[in-house]
XYZ file of C-alpha atoms in Angstrom:
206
model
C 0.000 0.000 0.000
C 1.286 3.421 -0.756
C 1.755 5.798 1.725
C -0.120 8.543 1.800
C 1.350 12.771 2.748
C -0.890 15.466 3.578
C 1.008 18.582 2.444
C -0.189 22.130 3.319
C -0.022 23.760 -0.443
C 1.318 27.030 1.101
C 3.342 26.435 3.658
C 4.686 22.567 3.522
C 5.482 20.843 5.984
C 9.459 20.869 6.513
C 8.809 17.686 8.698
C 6.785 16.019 5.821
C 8.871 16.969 2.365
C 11.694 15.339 4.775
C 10.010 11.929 4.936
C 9.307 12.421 1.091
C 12.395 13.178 0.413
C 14.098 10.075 2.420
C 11.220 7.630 0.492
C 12.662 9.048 -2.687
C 16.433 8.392 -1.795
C 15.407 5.007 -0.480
C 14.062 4.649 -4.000
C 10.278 5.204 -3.986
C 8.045 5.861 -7.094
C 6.125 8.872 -6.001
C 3.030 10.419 -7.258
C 3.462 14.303 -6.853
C 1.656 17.385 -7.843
C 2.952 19.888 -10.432
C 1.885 23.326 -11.424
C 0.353 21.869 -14.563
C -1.006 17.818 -13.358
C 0.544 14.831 -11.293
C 3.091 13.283 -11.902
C 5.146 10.152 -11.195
C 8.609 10.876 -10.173
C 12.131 8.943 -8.548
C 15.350 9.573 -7.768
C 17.562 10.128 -10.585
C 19.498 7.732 -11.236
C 16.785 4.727 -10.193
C 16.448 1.827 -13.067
C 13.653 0.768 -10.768
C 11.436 3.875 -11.255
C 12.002 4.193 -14.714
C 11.119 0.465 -15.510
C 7.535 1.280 -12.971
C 7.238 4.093 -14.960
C 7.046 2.424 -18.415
C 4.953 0.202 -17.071
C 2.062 1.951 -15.893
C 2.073 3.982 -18.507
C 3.045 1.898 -21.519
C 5.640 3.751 -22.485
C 8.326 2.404 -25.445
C 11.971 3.540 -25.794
C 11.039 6.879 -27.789
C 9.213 8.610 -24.313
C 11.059 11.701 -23.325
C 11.287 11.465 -19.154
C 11.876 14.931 -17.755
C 13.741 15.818 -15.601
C 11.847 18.052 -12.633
C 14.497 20.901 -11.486
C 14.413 23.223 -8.324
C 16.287 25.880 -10.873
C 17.714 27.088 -13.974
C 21.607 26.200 -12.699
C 20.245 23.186 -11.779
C 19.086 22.419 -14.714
C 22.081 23.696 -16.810
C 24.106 20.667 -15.648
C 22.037 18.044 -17.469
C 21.300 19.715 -21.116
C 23.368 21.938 -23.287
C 22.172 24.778 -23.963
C 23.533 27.729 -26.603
C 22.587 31.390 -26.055
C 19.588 32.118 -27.844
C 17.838 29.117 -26.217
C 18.808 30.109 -23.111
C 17.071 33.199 -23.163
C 13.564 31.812 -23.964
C 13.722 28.926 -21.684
C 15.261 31.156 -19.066
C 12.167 33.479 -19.717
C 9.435 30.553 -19.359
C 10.324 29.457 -16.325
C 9.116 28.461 -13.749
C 6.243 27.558 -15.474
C 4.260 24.699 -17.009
C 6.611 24.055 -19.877
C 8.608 20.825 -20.742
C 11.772 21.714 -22.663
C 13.672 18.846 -24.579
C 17.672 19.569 -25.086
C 20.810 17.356 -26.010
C 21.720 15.791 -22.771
C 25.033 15.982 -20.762
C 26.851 13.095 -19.523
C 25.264 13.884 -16.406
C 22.129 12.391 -17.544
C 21.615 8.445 -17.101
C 21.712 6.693 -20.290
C 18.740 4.740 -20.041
C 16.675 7.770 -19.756
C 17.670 9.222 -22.622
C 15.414 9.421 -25.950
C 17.014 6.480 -27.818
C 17.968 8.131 -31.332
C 18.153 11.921 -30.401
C 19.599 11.760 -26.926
C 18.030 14.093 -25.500
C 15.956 14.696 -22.068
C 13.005 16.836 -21.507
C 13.790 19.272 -18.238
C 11.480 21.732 -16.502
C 11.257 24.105 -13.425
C 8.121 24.004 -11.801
C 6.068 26.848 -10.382
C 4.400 25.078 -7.219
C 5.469 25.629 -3.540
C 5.196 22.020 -2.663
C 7.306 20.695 -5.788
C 9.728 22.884 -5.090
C 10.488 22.410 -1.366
C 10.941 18.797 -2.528
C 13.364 19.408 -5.045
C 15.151 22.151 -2.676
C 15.162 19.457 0.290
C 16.332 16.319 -2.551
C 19.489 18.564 -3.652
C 18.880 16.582 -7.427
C 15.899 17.110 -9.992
C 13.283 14.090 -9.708
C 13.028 12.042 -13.141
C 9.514 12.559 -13.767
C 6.720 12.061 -16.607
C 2.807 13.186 -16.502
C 0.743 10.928 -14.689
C -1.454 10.001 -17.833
C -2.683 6.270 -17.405
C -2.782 4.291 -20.481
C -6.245 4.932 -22.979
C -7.472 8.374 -20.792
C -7.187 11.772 -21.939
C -6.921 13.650 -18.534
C -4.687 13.237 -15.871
C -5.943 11.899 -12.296
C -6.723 15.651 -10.364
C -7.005 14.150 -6.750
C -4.810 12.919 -4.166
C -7.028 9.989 -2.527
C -7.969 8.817 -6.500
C -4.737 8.464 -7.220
C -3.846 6.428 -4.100
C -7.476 4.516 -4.693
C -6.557 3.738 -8.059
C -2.516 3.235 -7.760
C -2.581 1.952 -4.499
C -0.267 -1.151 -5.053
C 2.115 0.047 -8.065
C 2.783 3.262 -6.449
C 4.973 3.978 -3.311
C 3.597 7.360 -2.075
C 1.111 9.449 -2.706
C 1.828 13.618 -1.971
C -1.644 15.512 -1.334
C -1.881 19.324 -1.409
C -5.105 19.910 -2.656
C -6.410 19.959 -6.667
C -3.688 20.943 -9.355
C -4.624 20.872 -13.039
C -5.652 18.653 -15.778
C -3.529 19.531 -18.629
C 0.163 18.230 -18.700
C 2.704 20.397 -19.609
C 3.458 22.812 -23.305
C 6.459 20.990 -24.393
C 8.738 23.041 -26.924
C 11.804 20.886 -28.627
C 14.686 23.088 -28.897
C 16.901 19.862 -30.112
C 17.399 21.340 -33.279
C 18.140 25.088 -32.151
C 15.184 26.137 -33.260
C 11.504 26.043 -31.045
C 9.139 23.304 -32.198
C 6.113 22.768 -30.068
C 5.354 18.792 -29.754
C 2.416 19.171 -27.318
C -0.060 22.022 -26.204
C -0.256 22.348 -22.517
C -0.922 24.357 -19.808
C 1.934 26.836 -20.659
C 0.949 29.604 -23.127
C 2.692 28.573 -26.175
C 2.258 31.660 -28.674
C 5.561 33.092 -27.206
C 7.427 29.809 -28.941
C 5.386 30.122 -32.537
């Protein structure tokens, strides 16, 4: 059974994104909110998480996992990243945007998208997200918790520990975040192509 956290969506518990955190290191899929929808995340470097995470969402070998990031030097050690990029990712974020970049050798091979090599990376804008990442030290690997055949993504804490109960590890509750998944913009080539239309406004990237 997972467990299940309570987190105040304000003011999180530093007690509670502690225990989190440790479940995480200890190697714990997690279902988390996000500024845009849940999400399932692990610890970085976890072959255990990202095998769950194919699974229960039938993913094949050309998924882009993302990498969740407390900030933007954070997440300038895992992709490379030339000037003029820089500037419009740096300007969308935080936010509800997914951004996929060549990787660095800091990013596990196995979660890298198996012809480009490349990783999706974002900075969330929610308070709870981002004491976890801040208390973690690392960005979660993450993707949108989108089960197989539904169009939405699961809005409520208990549903998702009703429904996930026995493939999941823990559960973190801090109220309703969105439906939509995240405005993902491929900047693999240098220039911005949008591959999915999220929660992010994406006119800035057309």
């Amino acid at each position: 059974m997972a467990k299940y956290f309570d987190v105040h969506p304000d003011n999180p518990q530093p007690r509670t994104i502690a225990q989190i955190a440790d479940s995480v290191r200890s190697g714990a899929l997690i279902a988390y909110p996000t500024d845009s929808c849940y999400a399932l995340g692990s610890q970085l470097g976890s072959r255990d998480g990202i095998d769950r995470i194919r699974s229960i969402r039938r993913l094949d070998d050309r998924h882009h996992f993302t990498l969740v990031c407390q900030n933007f030097a954070q997440l300038g050690q895992f992709v490379r990243i030339d000037n003029d990029v820089f500037r419009a990712v740096k300007a969308s974020t935080p936010g509800s945007y997914t951004f996929i970049l060549p990787a660095t050798k800091e990013v596990p091979r196995k979660l890298l998208h198996a012809k480009k090599k490349t990783v999706g990376v974002r900075i969330p804008d929610h308070v709870v997200t981002q004491a976890l990442l801040a208390e973690l030290g690392e960005p979660l690997l993450s993707s949108t918790l989108l089960l197989p055949d539904e169009e939405e993504a699961m809005t409520q804490g208990w549903e998702i520990k009703d429904r996930l109960d026995h493939v999941v590890d823990a559960v973190v509750d801090s109220g309703d975040c969105g439906t939509e998944p995240t405005t993902v913009i491929d900047f693999s080539s240098g220039e911005a192509e949008i591959v999915r239309y999220g929660a992010g406004d994406a006119t800035r990237f057309e």
